Coordinates of C-alpha atoms in Angstrom, one line a residue:
Chain A
M1 CA 34.7 15.6 -15.7
L2 CA 36.0 12.9 -13.2
I3 CA 37.5 15.7 -11.2
T4 CA 33.9 17.0 -10.5
K5 CA 32.2 13.6 -9.5
L6 CA 35.0 13.4 -7.2
C7 CA 34.7 16.7 -5.5
L8 CA 31.2 16.5 -5.2
T9 CA 31.8 13.0 -3.4
L10 CA 34.2 13.7 -0.9
I11 CA 31.9 16.8 -0.4
H12 CA 29.1 15.0 0.3
F13 CA 31.3 12.5 2.3
C14 CA 32.3 15.1 4.5
I15 CA 28.4 16.3 5.1
T16 CA 27.6 12.5 6.2
A17 CA 30.7 11.5 7.9
N18 CA 30.3 15.0 10.2
R19 CA 27.5 12.8 12.4
F20 CA 29.5 10.6 13.3
V21 CA 32.6 12.6 14.4
V22 CA 30.2 14.7 16.2
S23 CA 28.9 11.2 17.8
F24 CA 32.7 9.8 18.4
I25 CA 33.8 12.9 20.5
K26 CA 30.7 12.3 22.5
R27 CA 31.3 8.9 23.5
L28 CA 34.8 9.6 24.2
E29 CA 33.7 11.9 26.8
T30 CA 32.0 10.1 28.6
S31 CA 33.8 6.9 28.7
W32 CA 36.1 9.4 32.1
P33 CA 34.6 7.9 35.1
V34 CA 32.2 9.9 35.6
H35 CA 28.7 8.1 35.7
I36 CA 30.7 5.7 37.6
Y37 CA 30.5 8.9 40.5
N38 CA 27.0 9.4 39.3
S39 CA 25.1 6.1 40.3
F40 CA 26.2 6.5 43.8
Y41 CA 24.2 9.5 44.3
I42 CA 21.5 7.9 43.0
K43 CA 19.9 8.2 47.1
N44 CA 19.3 11.6 45.9
Y45 CA 17.1 11.4 43.2
P46 CA 13.6 12.1 44.2
S47 CA 11.3 9.6 44.9
K48 CA 8.8 10.0 41.9
M49 CA 8.4 11.9 39.4
N50 CA 5.7 14.6 39.0
H51 CA 3.8 13.0 35.9
A52 CA 6.0 9.6 35.1
P53 CA 5.1 8.4 31.4
E54 CA 2.7 5.1 32.6
H55 CA 4.9 3.4 29.5
L56 CA 8.7 4.0 28.9
A57 CA 10.3 2.4 25.7
I58 CA 13.7 1.8 25.3
V59 CA 14.7 0.6 22.0
V60 CA 18.2 0.0 21.6
L61 CA 20.2 -0.1 18.4
E62 CA 23.7 0.6 19.9
D63 CA 26.3 -1.9 18.9
S64 CA 27.4 -2.2 22.0
I65 CA 24.4 -2.7 25.0
S66 CA 25.7 -1.7 28.7
F67 CA 23.8 -3.9 30.9
Q68 CA 24.6 -1.7 33.8
K69 CA 23.0 1.0 31.9
L70 CA 20.0 -0.3 31.1
S71 CA 20.0 -1.4 35.0
Q72 CA 20.1 2.4 35.8
I73 CA 17.2 3.6 33.5
I74 CA 14.9 0.7 35.0
S75 CA 16.0 1.3 38.3
W76 CA 15.4 5.1 37.6
S77 CA 11.8 4.3 36.4
G78 CA 11.1 1.9 39.0
L79 CA 11.6 4.9 40.9
A80 CA 10.0 7.7 39.1
G81 CA 7.1 5.2 39.4
I82 CA 6.9 4.2 35.7
R83 CA 5.1 0.8 35.9
Y84 CA 6.0 -0.3 32.6
V85 CA 9.5 -0.5 31.3
T86 CA 9.4 -1.9 27.6
L87 CA 13.7 -2.9 26.5
F88 CA 13.8 -3.6 22.6
D89 CA 16.6 -5.0 20.2
P90 CA 15.8 -6.8 17.1
K91 CA 18.5 -9.4 17.5
G92 CA 16.9 -10.5 21.2
I93 CA 20.4 -10.1 23.0
I94 CA 19.0 -8.2 25.8
K95 CA 15.9 -10.6 25.7
R96 CA 18.0 -13.1 26.2
S97 CA 20.1 -11.1 29.0
K98 CA 17.5 -11.5 31.4
D99 CA 19.0 -13.0 34.4
E100 CA 22.3 -10.4 33.5
I101 CA 19.9 -7.7 34.2
E102 CA 18.2 -8.7 37.1
Y103 CA 21.5 -9.8 38.7
Q104 CA 22.4 -5.6 37.8
L105 CA 19.5 -4.7 39.4
R106 CA 19.8 -6.1 42.8
K107 CA 23.6 -5.5 42.9
R108 CA 22.1 -1.5 42.0
S109 CA 19.0 -1.9 45.3
L110 CA 21.5 -3.1 47.6
L111 CA 23.7 0.2 46.8
S112 CA 21.6 2.5 47.2
S113 CA 20.4 3.7 50.0
S114 CA 16.8 4.9 48.8
E115 CA 13.9 4.7 51.2
K116 CA 11.6 2.9 48.6
K117 CA 11.9 -0.1 47.4
V118 CA 10.9 -1.5 43.5
N119 CA 9.4 -4.6 43.3
F120 CA 10.7 -6.2 39.6
V121 CA 8.8 -8.5 37.2
F122 CA 10.1 -9.8 34.5
H123 CA 8.1 -10.5 31.2
T124 CA 9.5 -12.4 28.1
T125 CA 6.6 -13.7 26.1
T126 CA 3.7 -12.8 27.3
V127 CA 2.4 -10.1 29.3
Q128 CA -0.4 -11.2 32.0
N129 CA -0.7 -8.3 34.7
K130 CA -1.4 -10.1 37.7
N131 CA 0.2 -7.8 40.8
G132 CA -0.3 -4.6 38.3
Y133 CA -2.4 -2.3 41.1
D134 CA 0.4 -3.1 43.1
T135 CA 2.0 0.6 42.8
N136 CA 5.9 -0.6 44.0
T137 CA 5.8 -2.9 41.3
T138 CA 7.6 -2.2 38.0
N139 CA 6.5 -4.4 34.9
V140 CA 9.8 -4.7 32.6
I141 CA 9.2 -6.1 29.1
L142 CA 11.4 -7.4 27.0
L143 CA 10.9 -7.7 23.4
S144 CA 13.0 -8.6 20.3
R145 CA 12.1 -9.0 17.1
E146 CA 9.9 -12.2 17.4
D147 CA 7.0 -9.8 19.2
N148 CA 6.6 -7.1 16.7
Q149 CA 5.1 -7.7 13.2
R150 CA 5.2 -11.7 13.7
K151 CA 2.5 -10.9 16.2
L152 CA 0.1 -9.3 13.9
V153 CA 0.6 -12.2 11.6
N154 CA -0.2 -14.8 14.1
V155 CA -3.7 -12.9 15.7
S156 CA -4.1 -12.9 11.4
R157 CA -3.8 -17.1 11.7
Q158 CA -5.9 -17.0 14.4
L159 CA -9.1 -15.2 13.3
C160 CA -9.2 -16.9 10.4
D161 CA -10.1 -20.3 12.1
N162 CA -12.6 -18.2 14.7
T163 CA -14.0 -15.5 13.2
Q164 CA -16.5 -14.4 10.6
H165 CA -14.3 -12.1 8.3
S166 CA -17.3 -9.5 8.4
E167 CA -17.2 -8.9 12.3
V168 CA -13.1 -8.2 12.6
N169 CA -12.0 -4.6 13.3
V170 CA -9.6 -2.3 15.1
E171 CA -11.3 -3.0 18.3
Y172 CA -11.4 -6.3 17.9
I173 CA -7.1 -7.1 17.0
D174 CA -6.6 -4.9 19.7
A175 CA -8.5 -7.4 22.7
L176 CA -6.6 -10.6 21.0
L177 CA -3.4 -8.4 20.7
K178 CA -3.9 -7.4 24.4
N179 CA -4.5 -11.2 25.2
V180 CA -0.7 -11.7 24.6
F181 CA 0.4 -8.0 26.1
Q182 CA -1.2 -6.5 29.0
F183 CA 0.0 -3.9 28.7
P184 CA -0.9 0.3 27.8
D185 CA 1.0 1.6 24.9
P186 CA 3.8 3.5 25.4
N187 CA 3.7 6.3 25.9
V188 CA 7.3 7.5 25.1
I189 CA 10.1 5.9 23.3
F190 CA 13.8 6.1 23.9
N191 CA 15.8 5.6 20.7
F192 CA 19.5 4.7 21.3
G193 CA 21.4 4.7 18.7
N194 CA 21.7 7.3 16.2
V195 CA 19.7 5.5 13.1
S196 CA 16.9 7.5 13.6
C197 CA 13.8 3.8 13.0
L198 CA 12.4 1.8 15.3
A199 CA 13.3 -1.3 13.8
G200 CA 10.0 -2.4 13.5
F201 CA 9.2 -2.3 17.2
L202 CA 5.2 -2.9 18.4
P203 CA 3.8 -1.6 14.9
W204 CA -0.1 -2.2 16.5
H205 CA 0.9 -0.3 20.0
I206 CA 3.3 2.7 19.0
R207 CA 0.5 5.2 17.0
L208 CA 0.8 7.7 19.6
S209 CA 3.9 7.7 21.8
E210 CA 6.7 10.1 21.5
I211 CA 9.6 8.9 19.8
I212 CA 12.9 10.9 21.8
S213 CA 16.3 10.0 19.5
F214 CA 19.8 9.6 21.7
D215 CA 23.2 9.1 19.9
T216 CA 24.0 6.1 23.5
M217 CA 22.6 5.2 25.6
K218 CA 26.1 6.1 27.5
N219 CA 25.4 9.5 28.3
L220 CA 22.3 9.7 29.6
D221 CA 22.4 11.1 33.1
Y222 CA 19.4 11.3 35.6
S223 CA 18.9 14.8 34.9
S224 CA 18.0 14.0 31.3
F225 CA 15.8 11.5 31.3
Q226 CA 13.5 13.1 33.4
S227 CA 13.3 16.3 31.5
N228 CA 12.5 14.3 28.3
L229 CA 10.0 12.3 31.0
E230 CA 8.4 15.4 32.1
K231 CA 8.5 17.9 28.6
F232 CA 5.9 15.2 27.1
H233 CA 3.1 15.3 30.2
K234 CA 3.1 18.8 29.3
I235 CA 2.4 18.6 25.2
E236 CA -1.1 18.9 24.6
K237 CA -2.2 16.0 22.7
R238 CA -5.6 16.7 20.1
F239 CA -6.2 13.2 18.8
G240 CA -7.7 14.3 15.5
K241 CA -9.4 17.5 16.6
Chain B
M1 CA -3.2 26.5 -7.3
S2 CA -2.0 23.2 -9.9
W3 CA -1.0 20.2 -8.7
I4 CA 2.0 20.3 -11.2
R5 CA 4.2 22.4 -11.3
Q6 CA 6.2 23.8 -14.0
S7 CA 10.2 25.2 -13.2
D8 CA 9.9 28.2 -14.9
E9 CA 12.4 29.9 -12.2
K10 CA 15.5 29.8 -12.3
K11 CA 17.6 28.0 -9.7
S12 CA 20.0 29.4 -8.2
S13 CA 23.7 28.2 -9.0
T14 CA 24.2 27.2 -5.1
R15 CA 20.6 25.2 -4.8
I16 CA 22.6 23.4 -8.2
L17 CA 25.4 22.4 -6.5
V18 CA 24.0 21.4 -3.2
E19 CA 21.4 19.7 -5.2
K20 CA 24.5 17.5 -6.9
I21 CA 26.4 16.6 -3.9
I22 CA 23.2 15.4 -1.9
K23 CA 23.0 13.2 -5.9
E24 CA 26.1 11.8 -4.9
G25 CA 23.8 9.8 -1.7
K26 CA 21.3 7.5 -1.9
I27 CA 17.8 9.0 -2.6
P28 CA 15.1 7.2 -1.2
S29 CA 12.6 5.7 -3.7
H30 CA 9.6 6.6 -1.5
I31 CA 9.0 8.9 1.1
A32 CA 6.0 9.9 3.1
I33 CA 5.2 12.9 4.7
I34 CA 3.0 14.1 7.7
M35 CA 2.0 17.5 6.7
D36 CA 1.2 19.1 10.1
G37 CA 0.9 22.7 11.6
N38 CA -1.7 24.0 8.5
R39 CA -3.9 25.5 11.0
R40 CA -1.5 26.3 13.5
F41 CA 0.4 28.7 10.9
A42 CA -2.8 30.1 10.0
R43 CA -3.0 31.4 13.7
K44 CA 0.2 32.2 14.3
N45 CA 0.1 34.8 11.1
G46 CA -3.5 36.0 11.8
L47 CA -5.2 34.7 8.6
S48 CA -8.9 34.7 8.4
S49 CA -9.9 31.1 8.4
V50 CA -7.2 27.9 8.9
Q51 CA -8.9 26.8 5.6
M52 CA -6.4 29.6 4.5
G53 CA -3.6 27.4 6.3
H54 CA -4.9 24.1 4.1
S55 CA -4.8 26.0 1.0
L56 CA -1.0 27.5 2.3
G57 CA -0.5 23.7 3.0
F58 CA -1.8 21.9 -0.6
E59 CA 0.9 25.0 -1.8
T60 CA 3.5 23.4 0.1
L61 CA 2.9 19.8 -1.0
A62 CA 2.3 21.2 -4.6
N63 CA 6.2 22.3 -4.4
T64 CA 7.3 19.1 -2.4
L65 CA 6.3 17.5 -4.8
E66 CA 8.1 19.0 -7.4
W67 CA 11.5 18.9 -5.6
C68 CA 11.0 15.4 -5.6
S69 CA 10.3 14.9 -9.2
H70 CA 14.6 16.6 -9.3
F71 CA 15.7 14.0 -7.5
G72 CA 14.0 10.8 -8.8
I73 CA 11.5 10.2 -5.8
T74 CA 8.8 8.3 -7.0
T75 CA 6.7 7.7 -5.0
V76 CA 5.3 10.0 -2.0
T77 CA 2.9 9.2 0.5
V78 CA 1.1 12.2 2.0
Y79 CA -0.9 12.4 5.2
A80 CA -4.5 14.6 4.2
F81 CA -6.8 13.7 6.8
S82 CA -7.2 10.3 9.5
I83 CA -10.8 9.1 10.7
E84 CA -9.7 10.8 14.0
N85 CA -10.0 13.6 12.2
Y86 CA -14.7 13.4 11.3
K87 CA -14.6 14.9 14.9
R88 CA -13.8 18.3 14.1
S89 CA -15.7 21.2 14.1
E90 CA -18.2 20.8 11.2
E91 CA -17.2 24.5 9.7
E92 CA -13.8 23.4 9.4
L93 CA -14.7 20.0 8.0
A94 CA -17.2 21.7 5.3
G95 CA -14.1 23.4 4.1
L96 CA -12.0 20.6 4.2
W97 CA -14.0 18.8 2.0
N98 CA -14.4 22.5 0.2
I99 CA -11.1 22.0 -0.7
V100 CA -10.9 18.4 -2.0
R101 CA -14.0 19.7 -4.4
E102 CA -11.9 22.0 -5.5
K103 CA -8.2 20.2 -5.6
M104 CA -9.8 17.0 -7.4
N105 CA -11.9 19.2 -10.1
R106 CA -8.6 20.8 -10.6
L107 CA -7.3 17.5 -10.7
F108 CA -9.4 16.5 -13.7
Q109 CA -8.1 19.8 -15.2
E110 CA -4.6 18.5 -15.9
E111 CA -5.7 15.7 -16.5
G112 CA -3.4 15.6 -19.8
K113 CA -0.4 17.2 -17.9
L114 CA -0.4 14.3 -15.1
R115 CA -0.8 11.9 -18.2
E116 CA 2.5 13.3 -20.0
K117 CA 4.2 13.3 -16.7
G118 CA 3.4 9.8 -16.2
V119 CA 1.6 10.5 -12.2
R120 CA -0.6 8.3 -10.5
V121 CA -2.6 9.6 -8.2
R122 CA -4.3 6.7 -5.9
I123 CA -6.6 7.7 -2.6
L124 CA -6.0 5.9 0.1
G125 CA -8.1 4.7 3.4
N126 CA -11.8 4.2 3.9
L127 CA -12.8 5.5 1.4
S128 CA -16.9 5.1 2.4
L129 CA -16.8 7.1 5.0
L130 CA -16.0 10.3 3.0
P131 CA -19.3 12.1 1.6
K132 CA -20.8 10.3 -1.0
D133 CA -19.7 13.0 -3.6
I134 CA -15.9 13.2 -2.8
Q135 CA -16.2 9.4 -3.2
K136 CA -17.3 9.5 -6.6
L137 CA -14.5 12.2 -7.3
V138 CA -11.6 10.5 -5.9
S139 CA -12.5 7.3 -7.3
R140 CA -12.5 9.0 -10.7
A141 CA -9.2 10.7 -10.2
M142 CA -8.4 7.5 -9.4
K143 CA -9.4 5.2 -12.6
M144 CA -8.2 8.2 -14.8
T145 CA -4.7 8.2 -13.4
L146 CA -4.4 4.6 -13.2
N147 CA -2.4 4.1 -16.4
N148 CA 0.2 6.3 -15.7
N149 CA 3.6 4.2 -14.5
Q150 CA 6.2 6.9 -13.9
A151 CA 5.3 8.1 -10.1
T152 CA 2.4 7.2 -7.7
L153 CA 1.5 10.1 -4.9
N154 CA -0.5 8.4 -2.5
V155 CA -2.7 10.7 -0.3
C156 CA -4.1 8.9 2.6
L157 CA -7.1 10.5 3.3
S158 CA -10.0 9.2 6.2
Y159 CA -6.9 7.0 6.7
T160 CA -5.8 5.7 10.2
S161 CA -2.4 2.7 9.9
R162 CA -4.8 0.6 12.6
E163 CA -7.5 0.3 10.3
E164 CA -5.8 -0.6 7.3
I165 CA -4.3 -3.5 9.5
A166 CA -7.2 -4.3 10.4
Q167 CA -9.0 -4.4 6.9
A168 CA -5.3 -6.6 5.3
M169 CA -6.5 -8.5 8.6
K170 CA -10.5 -9.2 7.0
K171 CA -9.2 -9.6 3.4
C172 CA -6.9 -12.2 4.3
A173 CA -9.2 -13.8 6.9
Q174 CA -11.7 -13.9 3.3
G175 CA -9.5 -15.5 1.0
V176 CA -9.0 -18.3 4.0
Q177 CA -12.3 -18.7 4.0
D178 CA -13.3 -18.3 0.5
G179 CA -11.0 -20.8 -0.2
I180 CA -8.3 -19.2 -2.2
I181 CA -5.1 -19.3 0.6
L182 CA -4.3 -21.0 4.1
S183 CA -4.2 -19.5 7.3
S184 CA -0.4 -21.3 7.3
D185 CA 0.4 -19.2 4.2
I186 CA -0.4 -15.4 6.0
D187 CA 3.0 -14.0 6.5
E188 CA 4.2 -10.8 7.0
R189 CA 4.6 -10.5 3.2
V190 CA 0.8 -11.6 2.6
L191 CA -0.7 -9.4 5.1
E192 CA 1.9 -6.3 4.0
R193 CA 0.4 -6.8 0.4
C194 CA -3.2 -6.5 1.7
L195 CA -2.7 -3.1 3.2
Y196 CA -3.5 0.5 1.0
T197 CA -0.3 1.4 0.2
A198 CA 0.1 -2.0 -1.5
D199 CA -1.1 -1.7 -5.3
E200 CA -0.8 -4.4 -8.5
H201 CA 3.2 -4.6 -8.5
G202 CA 3.1 -5.0 -5.0
Y203 CA 4.2 -3.9 -1.5
N204 CA 6.9 -0.5 -1.7
P205 CA 7.4 0.7 1.5
P206 CA 8.7 4.7 2.3
Q207 CA 11.8 4.3 3.0
L208 CA 12.3 8.0 4.6
L209 CA 9.2 9.8 7.0
I210 CA 9.3 13.0 7.2
R211 CA 7.2 14.7 9.8
T212 CA 6.8 18.9 10.4
S213 CA 5.6 21.2 12.9
G214 CA 8.0 19.3 16.0
E215 CA 5.6 17.1 17.2
V216 CA 7.3 13.7 17.4
R217 CA 4.3 10.9 17.2
L218 CA 3.2 8.9 14.1
S219 CA -0.4 9.8 15.0
D220 CA -1.4 6.0 13.9
F221 CA 0.6 7.2 9.9
L222 CA 2.2 4.0 8.6
L223 CA 2.7 2.2 11.0
W224 CA 3.8 -0.8 9.6
Q225 CA 5.0 0.5 6.3
S226 CA 7.8 3.0 8.2
S227 CA 9.3 -0.2 10.5
F228 CA 11.8 0.2 8.8
S229 CA 11.9 3.7 7.8
V230 CA 14.1 7.0 8.7
L231 CA 11.7 8.7 10.8
S232 CA 12.2 12.7 10.2
F233 CA 11.2 15.3 12.4
V234 CA 11.3 18.8 11.1
R235 CA 10.6 21.7 13.3
V236 CA 9.0 24.0 11.6
L237 CA 5.3 24.0 10.2
W238 CA 4.5 22.4 7.3
P239 CA 3.0 25.8 5.2
E240 CA 7.1 26.7 6.0
F241 CA 8.7 23.8 4.8
S242 CA 11.0 25.1 2.2
V243 CA 13.4 23.3 -0.1
W244 CA 16.2 23.9 2.8
H245 CA 14.4 22.4 5.0
F246 CA 14.1 19.6 2.8
Y247 CA 17.5 18.9 1.6
G248 CA 18.2 19.1 5.3
V249 CA 16.2 15.9 5.6
L250 CA 17.4 14.3 2.6
L251 CA 21.4 14.7 4.0
H252 CA 19.7 13.0 7.5
F253 CA 18.2 10.3 5.4
Q254 CA 21.8 9.6 4.0
S255 CA 23.4 9.5 7.6
C256 CA 21.3 7.2 8.6
W257 CA 20.3 4.9 5.9
G258 CA 23.4 2.5 5.8
E259 CA 22.1 1.7 9.2
V260 CA 18.1 1.2 8.9
S261 CA 18.6 -1.3 5.4
K262 CA 21.0 -3.3 7.4
L263 CA 18.2 -3.6 9.8
L264 CA 15.9 -4.4 6.9
E265 CA 18.0 -7.1 5.3
E266 CA 18.0 -8.6 8.3
H267 CA 14.4 -8.6 9.2
K268 CA 13.8 -9.8 5.2
K269 CA 16.2 -12.2 6.3
N270 CA 15.0 -13.2 9.5
I271 CA 11.1 -13.6 7.5
E272 CA 12.8 -16.6 5.1
E273 CA 14.5 -18.2 7.4
L274 CA 10.8 -18.5 9.6
D275 CA 9.2 -19.2 6.5
E276 CA 11.9 -22.2 5.8
R277 CA 11.2 -24.1 9.5
E278 CA 7.2 -23.4 9.7
I279 CA 7.5 -25.2 5.8
L280 CA 8.9 -28.2 7.4
E281 CA 7.7 -28.5 10.2
I282 CA 4.4 -28.4 8.1
V283 CA 5.9 -31.0 6.2
S284 CA 7.2 -33.3 7.7
R285 CA 4.0 -33.5 10.1
D286 CA 2.5 -36.5 7.2
C287 CA 5.9 -37.5 6.3
I288 CA 7.5 -39.0 9.8
K289 CA 9.9 -41.9 8.4
C290 CA 10.7 -39.9 5.3
C291 CA 14.2 -40.0 3.7
D292 CA 15.7 -36.7 3.5
T293 CA 15.6 -37.0 -0.5
E294 CA 11.9 -37.3 0.4
L295 CA 11.4 -34.6 2.5
N296 CA 13.0 -31.9 0.0
Q297 CA 10.8 -32.8 -2.8
K298 CA 7.9 -32.2 -0.6
V299 CA 9.2 -29.2 0.6
K300 CA 9.7 -27.9 -2.9
D301 CA 6.0 -29.0 -4.3
Y302 CA 4.5 -27.2 -0.9
K303 CA 6.1 -24.0 -2.2
E304 CA 5.3 -24.3 -5.6
D305 CA 1.9 -24.9 -4.1
R306 CA 1.7 -22.3 -2.1
Q307 CA 3.3 -20.0 -4.4
I308 CA -0.2 -20.6 -6.6
R309 CA -2.3 -20.0 -3.6
L310 CA -1.1 -17.2 -3.3
N311 CA -0.5 -15.6 -7.0
N312 CA -4.7 -16.4 -7.4
F313 CA -4.5 -14.4 -3.7
F314 CA -3.2 -11.3 -5.4
Q315 CA -5.2 -11.7 -7.9
W316 CA -8.1 -11.9 -6.7
L317 CA -7.3 -8.4 -4.2
N318 CA -5.9 -6.6 -7.4
R319 CA -9.6 -7.5 -7.9
R320 CA -11.3 -6.1 -5.6
R321 CA -8.9 -2.9 -5.4
E322 CA -10.4 -2.2 -8.9
E323 CA -14.2 -3.6 -7.6
T324 CA -13.7 -0.8 -5.1
I325 CA -13.4 2.4 -7.3
E326 CA -16.0 1.0 -9.9
S327 CA -18.5 0.7 -7.3
M328 CA -17.6 4.4 -5.5
L329 CA -18.1 6.3 -9.0
L330 CA -22.1 4.8 -9.3

């Protein structure tokens, strides 16, 4: 009896561990200095992508966050014409590292010989879209766990004091949330970290977002960045019909 | 077709072995399913009407419920009809309502079997939008299975998650305006208790969410509740979803759950810390010169008072749930 139990446990362990072995090997591959070479070739990238989404969200659930890679993704997004890029990790590591990311981004733009200069505007608390119609501006929004369900709790408290309960509906709440976050709902979410979970990311805003999972952001190169975004332009959204 | 399957066919020894292996790992207690792809299946296989696709989809659901019961999964929540779906053609809607009528009548016939297995059926969503006769049928079904307590099947009908969250906020606002709770009592845990999926025993979010047909969106389904669920997007269309896909999804869940449960624990801890800080702030507002022991006593008293308010509010919510069912029966 004990032996059968042991065998079953062992087989189960092997099956579930398999994923980790694969992702470990992939990680080894990427530790070769290939991505350094990649980053110098930014001048070859198309200046604007066909059908870039308006808003790309990046959910990072990896243990080690590479700010160099993040800034690369932000700069690709800017060059591709994406107007909003949201970065989220639950602990707020990214949010606290705003200066580091801005520094990396500046360094990158000095190195690149791209004709097009993108203006990056960072937001950490409320997102007011002052210069939203400037096509050369990409808004970078940094979020942590306080910005998710908590924002809905705040709206709910706010409602009680100012509104008759009978008037509460979806449009009303959406309007109140727009006071805090003045951005369109994310079109695509890149989910890094091999856990297939969004860790509470903006529950109200993600109803139609396409969710794409990656083991790690370290593997992402420009061609897969682009193809994953363009793939979802083609998807026929039926909106319930 | 029946809601409750009696497994008369013998399982192959491979299946028995695979199930034993999967049972070595964590099994979710609650899974949620977006049953997508019935219409595409009908078109792909040249079936005469989309309605046949939906009927086949129901068969898959009945099978899935049986597999879930083998694994001891006690709650299943399925997305049957979205508020957005009211935009579909008159013809298709009429066909869908006919399926609902047929399935509900079948459910009444199987009352004994449901009681024997202890299955409670709940229909969740903005039911006031449904055709009148269907409102009557679904409320009768909910009342009939109210006291079954071994397993729960939640069917989301006329549902969207945003509407659910809006209704939850509305209930909180009414609670505050009727003097049952204070607006500062509202937090994540209170809002959760107001969602459609919560019942008199509390809030139980799904640990695994499955969507078939290869779409990778939540489409306004359980947006709040799936915050810390493992998301599993399966390529096959819903009528093609087999027990082997189900095994695959469970294995995927098991390889992710370790990390996800850690994230969930952190989230809960964070809410508690926030709560402590807020209470301290509220209490020290009218007690500026208090010493620590006085302050601690005040915090304790405040928490006790709040618990009483919240218990009253939860009872009020339960009464409202019962009243809604009763009013639809008329």
